[in-house]
Short mmCIF file of C-alpha atoms and ligand atoms in Angstrom, two decimals:
data_model
loop_
_atom_site.label_atom_id
_atom_site.label_comp_id
_atom_site.label_asym_id
_atom_site.label_seq_id
_atom_site.Cartn_x
_atom_site.Cartn_y
_atom_site.Cartn_z
CA MET A 1 -26.87 22.51 0.36
CA PRO A 2 -23.50 21.25 -0.88
CA HIS A 3 -23.10 17.50 -1.27
CA THR A 4 -21.67 15.67 1.76
CA LYS A 5 -18.76 13.52 0.60
CA LEU A 6 -18.98 9.98 1.99
CA PHE A 7 -16.02 8.46 3.81
CA ILE A 8 -18.31 5.79 5.31
CA PRO A 9 -17.62 2.14 4.39
CA GLY A 10 -20.32 2.02 1.76
CA PRO A 11 -22.07 3.41 -0.07
CA ILE A 12 -19.05 5.46 -0.98
CA GLU A 13 -18.44 8.41 -3.24
CA VAL A 14 -19.33 7.86 -6.91
CA SER A 15 -17.30 9.79 -9.49
CA PRO A 16 -18.86 12.10 -12.10
CA LYS A 17 -17.46 9.78 -14.82
CA THR A 18 -19.28 6.81 -13.29
CA PHE A 19 -22.49 8.80 -12.94
CA ALA A 20 -22.27 9.91 -16.57
CA ALA A 21 -22.02 6.24 -17.60
CA PHE A 22 -24.91 5.38 -15.26
CA CYS A 23 -27.10 7.92 -17.08
CA LYS A 24 -26.62 6.51 -20.59
CA PRO A 25 -29.84 5.87 -22.55
CA MET A 26 -31.55 2.50 -22.08
CA ILE A 27 -31.19 -0.52 -24.31
CA GLY A 28 -33.36 -3.64 -24.41
CA HIS A 29 -32.02 -6.39 -22.18
CA ARG A 30 -32.65 -9.05 -24.83
CA SER A 31 -31.02 -6.94 -27.55
CA ASN A 32 -27.71 -7.49 -29.28
CA ASP A 33 -26.54 -4.22 -27.73
CA PHE A 34 -26.96 -5.74 -24.27
CA LYS A 35 -25.26 -8.99 -25.26
CA LYS A 36 -22.37 -6.96 -26.64
CA LEU A 37 -22.12 -4.99 -23.41
CA TYR A 38 -22.08 -8.09 -21.16
CA ALA A 39 -19.71 -9.96 -23.51
CA GLU A 40 -17.32 -7.00 -23.49
CA ILE A 41 -17.10 -6.67 -19.71
CA HIS A 42 -17.18 -10.41 -18.94
CA PRO A 43 -13.48 -11.23 -19.50
CA LYS A 44 -12.54 -8.17 -17.47
CA LEU A 45 -14.73 -9.40 -14.63
CA GLN A 46 -13.17 -12.85 -14.84
CA ALA A 47 -9.75 -11.23 -14.54
CA LEU A 48 -10.83 -9.30 -11.43
CA PHE A 49 -12.26 -12.49 -9.90
CA TYR A 50 -9.14 -14.44 -10.97
CA THR A 51 -11.40 -17.10 -12.41
CA GLN A 52 -12.11 -19.04 -15.58
CA GLN A 53 -15.69 -19.49 -14.38
CA PRO A 54 -18.60 -17.32 -15.54
CA VAL A 55 -19.19 -14.09 -13.62
CA PHE A 56 -22.81 -13.13 -12.99
CA ILE A 57 -24.57 -9.82 -12.55
CA SER A 58 -27.35 -9.83 -9.99
CA THR A 59 -29.95 -7.10 -9.78
CA SER A 60 -29.91 -7.10 -6.00
CA SER A 61 -27.66 -5.97 -3.25
CA ALA A 62 -25.16 -8.50 -1.91
CA TRP A 63 -27.67 -10.11 0.44
CA GLY A 64 -29.60 -11.47 -2.52
CA VAL A 65 -26.61 -13.56 -3.57
CA MET A 66 -25.67 -14.36 0.06
CA GLU A 67 -29.14 -15.82 0.57
CA GLY A 68 -29.04 -17.37 -2.90
CA ALA A 69 -25.82 -19.21 -2.07
CA ILE A 70 -27.56 -20.83 0.91
CA ARG A 71 -30.57 -21.82 -1.19
CA ASN A 72 -28.39 -23.24 -3.97
CA LEU A 73 -25.76 -25.11 -1.99
CA VAL A 74 -26.94 -26.31 1.40
CA SER A 75 -28.55 -29.71 1.67
CA LYS A 76 -27.11 -31.01 4.95
CA LYS A 77 -25.88 -28.20 7.16
CA VAL A 78 -24.11 -24.87 6.75
CA LEU A 79 -21.40 -23.52 9.02
CA ASN A 80 -21.60 -19.74 9.20
CA CYS A 81 -18.33 -18.14 10.35
CA MET A 82 -19.37 -15.22 12.55
CA CYS A 83 -17.25 -12.28 13.69
CA GLY A 84 -19.40 -9.17 13.27
CA ALA A 85 -22.78 -7.80 12.21
CA PHE A 86 -22.88 -9.09 8.63
CA SER A 87 -21.33 -12.50 9.22
CA ASP A 88 -23.55 -13.04 12.31
CA LYS A 89 -26.63 -12.23 10.25
CA TRP A 90 -25.77 -14.97 7.74
CA LEU A 91 -26.66 -17.61 10.37
CA ASP A 92 -30.10 -16.05 10.81
CA VAL A 93 -30.56 -15.85 7.02
CA SER A 94 -29.55 -19.52 6.62
CA ARG A 95 -32.17 -20.54 9.17
CA ARG A 96 -34.81 -18.32 7.57
CA CYS A 97 -34.14 -20.26 4.35
CA GLY A 98 -35.16 -23.36 6.30
CA LYS A 99 -31.64 -24.82 6.38
CA GLN A 100 -29.79 -26.55 9.19
CA ALA A 101 -27.17 -24.05 10.28
CA GLU A 102 -24.57 -23.62 12.99
CA GLY A 103 -22.32 -20.70 13.82
CA LEU A 104 -18.62 -20.54 14.46
CA GLN A 105 -18.80 -17.43 16.60
CA VAL A 106 -15.81 -15.37 17.65
CA GLU A 107 -15.85 -12.12 19.57
CA TRP A 108 -16.49 -9.00 17.47
CA GLY A 109 -13.13 -7.48 16.59
CA GLN A 110 -11.40 -10.86 16.27
CA PRO A 111 -10.75 -12.72 13.01
CA ILE A 112 -11.89 -16.22 12.09
CA LEU A 113 -8.78 -18.34 12.55
CA PRO A 114 -7.93 -21.51 10.59
CA GLU A 115 -7.47 -23.62 13.73
CA ALA A 116 -11.01 -22.83 14.93
CA LEU A 117 -12.50 -23.58 11.50
CA ASP A 118 -10.51 -26.80 11.25
CA ALA A 119 -11.78 -27.99 14.64
CA LYS A 120 -15.38 -27.15 13.80
CA LEU A 121 -15.30 -28.88 10.41
CA ALA A 122 -13.72 -31.94 12.03
CA GLU A 123 -17.01 -32.42 13.92
CA GLY A 124 -18.51 -33.35 10.53
CA GLY A 125 -22.00 -32.95 9.11
CA PHE A 126 -21.41 -29.70 7.21
CA ASP A 127 -21.67 -29.37 3.44
CA THR A 128 -21.19 -25.58 3.14
CA VAL A 129 -19.17 -22.85 4.88
CA THR A 130 -19.87 -19.12 4.68
CA LEU A 131 -17.09 -16.65 5.32
CA ILE A 132 -16.99 -12.88 5.22
CA HIS A 133 -13.49 -11.97 4.14
CA ASN A 134 -13.63 -8.37 5.35
CA GLU A 135 -16.13 -7.84 8.19
CA THR A 136 -17.09 -4.24 7.50
CA SER A 137 -18.70 -3.71 10.91
CA THR A 138 -15.47 -4.40 12.82
CA GLY A 139 -12.76 -3.67 10.22
CA VAL A 140 -11.41 -7.21 10.54
CA MET A 141 -9.95 -9.06 7.57
CA SER A 142 -9.81 -12.81 8.19
CA PRO A 143 -6.86 -14.80 6.73
CA ILE A 144 -8.51 -15.98 3.54
CA LYS A 145 -5.69 -18.09 2.14
CA GLU A 146 -5.29 -20.16 5.31
CA LEU A 147 -9.07 -20.52 5.77
CA CYS A 148 -9.50 -21.69 2.18
CA ALA A 149 -6.77 -24.29 2.74
CA VAL A 150 -8.72 -25.66 5.71
CA VAL A 151 -11.95 -26.01 3.72
CA LYS A 152 -10.05 -27.65 0.84
CA LYS A 153 -9.32 -30.63 3.13
CA HIS A 154 -13.06 -31.41 3.00
CA PRO A 155 -13.94 -32.22 -0.62
CA ASP A 156 -17.70 -32.24 0.03
CA VAL A 157 -17.78 -28.84 1.69
CA MET A 158 -18.56 -25.78 -0.45
CA LEU A 159 -16.96 -22.46 0.46
CA VAL A 160 -18.93 -19.25 -0.03
CA VAL A 161 -16.88 -16.07 0.38
CA ASP A 162 -18.33 -12.60 0.78
CA SER A 163 -15.79 -10.08 -0.49
CA VAL A 164 -18.27 -7.20 -0.35
CA SER A 165 -15.85 -4.69 1.19
CA SER A 166 -12.54 -6.15 0.02
CA PHE A 167 -13.16 -6.92 -3.66
CA SER A 168 -10.84 -4.92 -5.94
CA ALA A 169 -9.07 -3.44 -2.88
CA VAL A 170 -7.02 -6.60 -2.29
CA PRO A 171 -6.52 -9.62 -4.59
CA ILE A 172 -8.76 -12.65 -3.97
CA PRO A 173 -7.72 -15.36 -6.44
CA MET A 174 -10.92 -17.38 -6.55
CA ASP A 175 -9.80 -20.40 -8.60
CA GLU A 176 -6.40 -20.73 -6.94
CA LEU A 177 -7.92 -20.60 -3.44
CA GLY A 178 -10.68 -23.07 -4.34
CA ILE A 179 -13.54 -20.68 -3.53
CA ASP A 180 -16.90 -22.04 -4.71
CA VAL A 181 -18.89 -18.82 -4.63
CA LEU A 182 -17.21 -15.43 -4.55
CA LEU A 183 -19.55 -12.47 -4.30
CA THR A 184 -19.38 -8.73 -3.96
CA GLY A 185 -21.61 -5.65 -4.00
CA SER A 186 -21.44 -2.51 -6.11
CA GLN A 187 -21.32 0.23 -3.47
CA LYS A 188 -18.00 -0.59 -1.81
CA ALA A 189 -14.53 -0.53 -3.39
CA LEU A 190 -15.99 -0.59 -6.91
CA ALA A 191 -17.42 2.86 -6.12
CA LEU A 192 -20.70 2.31 -7.96
CA PRO A 193 -24.16 3.17 -6.63
CA PRO A 194 -25.78 0.45 -4.47
CA GLY A 195 -28.15 -2.10 -6.01
CA MET A 196 -26.03 -4.56 -7.96
CA ALA A 197 -24.05 -7.64 -6.93
CA LEU A 198 -21.44 -9.64 -8.84
CA PHE A 199 -20.60 -13.27 -8.23
CA SER A 200 -18.92 -16.31 -9.68
CA VAL A 201 -19.58 -20.01 -9.04
CA SER A 202 -17.25 -23.02 -9.32
CA GLU A 203 -18.07 -26.10 -11.44
CA ARG A 204 -18.53 -28.26 -8.36
CA ALA A 205 -20.91 -25.69 -6.88
CA PHE A 206 -23.03 -25.83 -10.06
CA ALA A 207 -23.04 -29.63 -9.71
CA ARG A 208 -24.15 -29.31 -6.07
CA ALA A 209 -26.87 -26.79 -6.98
CA ALA A 210 -28.28 -29.25 -9.52
CA THR A 211 -28.99 -31.65 -6.64
CA VAL A 212 -30.55 -29.12 -4.25
CA GLU A 213 -34.31 -28.61 -4.15
CA GLY A 214 -35.96 -25.25 -3.56
CA ARG A 215 -33.44 -23.01 -5.27
CA GLY A 216 -36.27 -20.75 -6.40
CA TYR A 217 -35.91 -18.76 -9.60
CA TYR A 218 -34.47 -15.28 -9.05
CA PHE A 219 -31.19 -16.50 -7.54
CA ASP A 220 -30.99 -19.94 -9.15
CA PHE A 221 -27.32 -20.33 -10.07
CA LEU A 222 -28.19 -22.67 -12.93
CA GLU A 223 -30.47 -20.04 -14.48
CA PHE A 224 -27.62 -17.53 -14.29
CA LYS A 225 -25.27 -20.04 -15.91
CA LYS A 226 -27.64 -20.84 -18.77
CA ASN A 227 -28.25 -17.16 -19.50
CA GLN A 228 -24.65 -16.03 -19.17
CA ALA A 229 -23.67 -18.55 -21.86
CA GLU A 230 -25.62 -16.24 -24.21
CA SER A 231 -24.41 -13.03 -22.56
CA MET A 232 -27.74 -12.51 -20.87
CA THR A 233 -29.22 -12.49 -17.38
CA PRO A 234 -32.27 -14.50 -16.21
CA SER A 235 -34.38 -11.40 -15.48
CA THR A 236 -34.22 -7.73 -16.51
CA PRO A 237 -30.82 -6.54 -15.30
CA VAL A 238 -29.93 -3.18 -13.86
CA ILE A 239 -28.58 -1.83 -17.14
CA SER A 240 -27.52 1.56 -15.75
CA HIS A 241 -25.29 -0.16 -13.21
CA ILE A 242 -23.76 -2.27 -15.95
CA TYR A 243 -22.82 0.85 -17.92
CA ALA A 244 -21.33 2.28 -14.73
CA LEU A 245 -19.44 -0.99 -14.19
CA GLN A 246 -18.12 -0.86 -17.76
CA SER A 247 -16.77 2.63 -17.03
CA LYS A 248 -15.24 1.48 -13.73
CA LEU A 249 -13.55 -1.48 -15.43
CA GLU A 250 -11.97 0.99 -17.85
CA ASP A 251 -10.71 3.02 -14.86
CA ILE A 252 -9.26 -0.12 -13.27
CA GLU A 253 -7.55 -1.09 -16.52
CA CYS A 254 -6.12 2.40 -16.82
CA GLU A 255 -4.79 2.43 -13.28
CA GLY A 256 -3.58 -1.17 -13.35
CA ILE A 257 -4.94 -3.65 -10.81
CA GLU A 258 -1.67 -3.95 -8.89
CA ASN A 259 -1.50 -0.15 -8.61
CA ARG A 260 -5.07 -0.18 -7.36
CA TYR A 261 -4.21 -2.66 -4.60
CA ALA A 262 -1.09 -0.64 -3.73
CA ARG A 263 -3.12 2.58 -3.59
CA HIS A 264 -5.62 1.03 -1.18
CA ALA A 265 -2.78 -0.23 1.04
CA LYS A 266 -1.10 3.17 1.04
CA LEU A 267 -4.25 5.11 1.88
CA ASN A 268 -5.09 2.60 4.60
CA ALA A 269 -1.61 3.16 6.07
CA LEU A 270 -2.20 6.93 6.07
CA VAL A 271 -5.34 6.43 8.16
CA ALA A 272 -3.47 4.02 10.45
CA ASP A 273 -0.76 6.66 11.04
CA TRP A 274 -3.43 9.20 11.89
CA VAL A 275 -5.01 6.78 14.40
CA ALA A 276 -1.67 6.20 16.14
CA ARG A 277 -0.74 9.90 16.02
CA ASN A 278 -3.98 10.80 17.77
CA GLY A 279 -3.63 8.37 20.65
CA LEU A 280 -6.44 6.22 19.31
CA GLU A 281 -6.52 2.43 19.01
CA PHE A 282 -7.62 -0.08 16.40
CA PHE A 283 -10.59 -2.34 16.97
CA ALA A 284 -8.96 -5.15 14.98
CA PRO A 285 -5.72 -6.81 16.08
CA GLU A 286 -2.54 -6.21 14.11
CA GLY A 287 -2.21 -8.52 11.13
CA TYR A 288 -6.00 -8.76 10.70
CA ARG A 289 -6.86 -5.17 9.87
CA SER A 290 -8.92 -4.35 6.83
CA LYS A 291 -7.13 -2.60 3.97
CA SER A 292 -10.25 -0.84 2.75
CA LEU A 293 -11.49 0.75 5.96
CA THR A 294 -10.35 1.39 9.52
CA CYS A 295 -12.48 0.66 12.54
CA VAL A 296 -11.12 2.95 15.27
CA ARG A 297 -11.62 2.08 18.94
CA ASN A 298 -12.93 5.25 20.56
CA ASN A 299 -10.62 5.02 23.58
CA ARG A 300 -10.55 8.84 23.81
CA GLU A 301 -14.33 8.93 24.22
CA ILE A 302 -14.73 11.39 21.40
CA ASP A 303 -18.27 12.62 20.86
CA VAL A 304 -18.48 11.06 17.40
CA PRO A 305 -21.88 12.52 16.37
CA ALA A 306 -20.56 15.99 17.29
CA LEU A 307 -17.35 15.33 15.35
CA ASN A 308 -19.35 14.24 12.32
CA SER A 309 -21.60 17.32 12.55
CA LYS A 310 -18.56 19.61 12.54
CA LEU A 311 -17.05 17.65 9.65
CA LYS A 312 -20.25 18.02 7.71
CA GLU A 313 -20.72 21.73 8.45
CA ARG A 314 -17.13 22.79 7.90
CA TYR A 315 -15.97 20.43 5.17
CA HIS A 316 -19.07 18.73 3.71
CA ALA A 317 -17.76 15.26 4.51
CA MET A 318 -18.77 12.44 6.82
CA ILE A 319 -17.27 9.36 8.43
CA ASP A 320 -19.20 6.50 10.07
CA GLY A 321 -20.12 6.56 13.76
CA GLY A 322 -19.86 2.79 14.37
CA TYR A 323 -22.12 -0.11 13.35
CA GLY A 324 -24.89 -1.52 15.56
CA LYS A 325 -23.70 -2.32 19.06
CA LEU A 326 -20.34 -0.66 18.26
CA LYS A 327 -21.95 2.76 17.69
CA GLY A 328 -20.00 5.38 19.64
CA LYS A 329 -17.53 2.77 20.91
CA THR A 330 -15.89 2.78 17.49
CA PHE A 331 -15.97 4.88 14.38
CA ARG A 332 -15.01 3.90 10.85
CA ILE A 333 -13.13 5.64 8.07
CA SER A 334 -13.27 4.25 4.55
CA ASN A 335 -10.33 4.52 2.17
CA MET A 336 -11.87 2.47 -0.62
CA GLY A 337 -12.84 3.29 -4.17
CA ASP A 338 -11.45 6.31 -5.96
CA GLU A 339 -9.74 8.03 -3.01
CA THR A 340 -6.22 9.35 -3.42
CA GLU A 341 -3.38 10.37 -1.14
CA LYS A 342 -4.60 13.93 -1.53
CA THR A 343 -8.25 13.27 -0.62
CA ILE A 344 -7.46 11.01 2.35
CA SER A 345 -4.81 13.44 3.68
CA GLU A 346 -7.35 16.22 3.30
CA LEU A 347 -9.92 14.25 5.30
CA LEU A 348 -7.41 13.51 8.06
CA GLY A 349 -6.54 17.22 8.25
CA TRP A 350 -10.25 18.07 8.53
CA LEU A 351 -10.64 15.51 11.32
CA ASP A 352 -7.68 17.08 13.15
CA ASP A 353 -9.31 20.47 12.86
CA CYS A 354 -12.70 19.19 14.07
CA LEU A 355 -11.06 17.45 17.05
CA LYS A 356 -9.29 20.64 18.28
C1 LIG B 1 -19.23 -7.48 4.41
C2 LIG B 1 -20.63 -7.20 4.02
N1 LIG B 1 -21.42 -8.20 3.61
C3 LIG B 1 -22.69 -7.99 3.26
C4 LIG B 1 -23.25 -6.74 3.29
C5 LIG B 1 -24.66 -6.56 2.87
O1 LIG B 1 -24.70 -5.83 1.71
P1 LIG B 1 -26.09 -5.25 1.14
O2 LIG B 1 -26.75 -4.52 2.29
O3 LIG B 1 -25.61 -4.32 0.08
O4 LIG B 1 -26.86 -6.39 0.67
C6 LIG B 1 -22.48 -5.66 3.72
C7 LIG B 1 -23.04 -4.31 3.77
O5 LIG B 1 -22.45 -3.35 4.17
C8 LIG B 1 -21.14 -5.90 4.10
O6 LIG B 1 -20.35 -4.89 4.50
#
């Protein structure tokens, strides 16, 4: 059976070059070879995060760090901004960590708006806010700059930003925006296999963590900090992923980060044109649409599973049939990672053919 190319919003297609790096022989994680590897990629990671702070490698998917951020930072109460499947879940996760938590819920398909966040924070009592920049389930990108400015008005409130499906597709200047924890996963725009997360933590967030009980060990930010100072990780890291990341950072350097952002915007616009051309609608309102994926409102009542079957049989490719309660009502097309004008145009042509 030929491989089915993934145009779903993660995991996405991994290039042969990345896989070759992933398959390099093992090294000891306490060896000088490992320290050299981490030390070499670290400044490149800092540049991608737009931060002077240390950048950590977590052997977990993003949820490990999302839960870790709650355990490290919340002593009073966390406000979870909720606008889709992943951001909604963060409230549940906060409560499962035994923390006081409240949601700022908006309808799926809508962004989190600064006015709503401002009003909620004005009620007082919160010491942490969680925000998903790009809600992958709905294709909504919330206005990060404006939301960060709102949180900045509250010096005791920490801001945790999930950039799982926007990192390296659009710029997120962590230090400039005053983000306290910025995290991402490996299987989205970085186009690596799933299983690794990257994150950075502000000085004030380290200071907060030092006062919070029950941080545990595996995701203790202070353990990460201590180890990173020696180019190491607290526990055995996922070395294969780190080789793959090293290779991806080379690719990004070669392409140029601004070119990478421009490529994502261009490919996203190609998909948007296709949506409009086909009499379909967007699930997200204009101005708040993701640049890394498109969540299409299925207003034509297309049989999406049938469409995907044809796509798979004829062209060995697949798109996503909608997440959770949006299954069938929406479908999603990813344009993140290594895609090009040629590959996205090809996909759109295949979709046209399968829709005939
Ligand atoms: C925006 C966002 N946050 C968090 C997650 C959770 O990531 P993981 O399942 O890799 O832990 C996802 C997964 O798709 C996501 O899209």
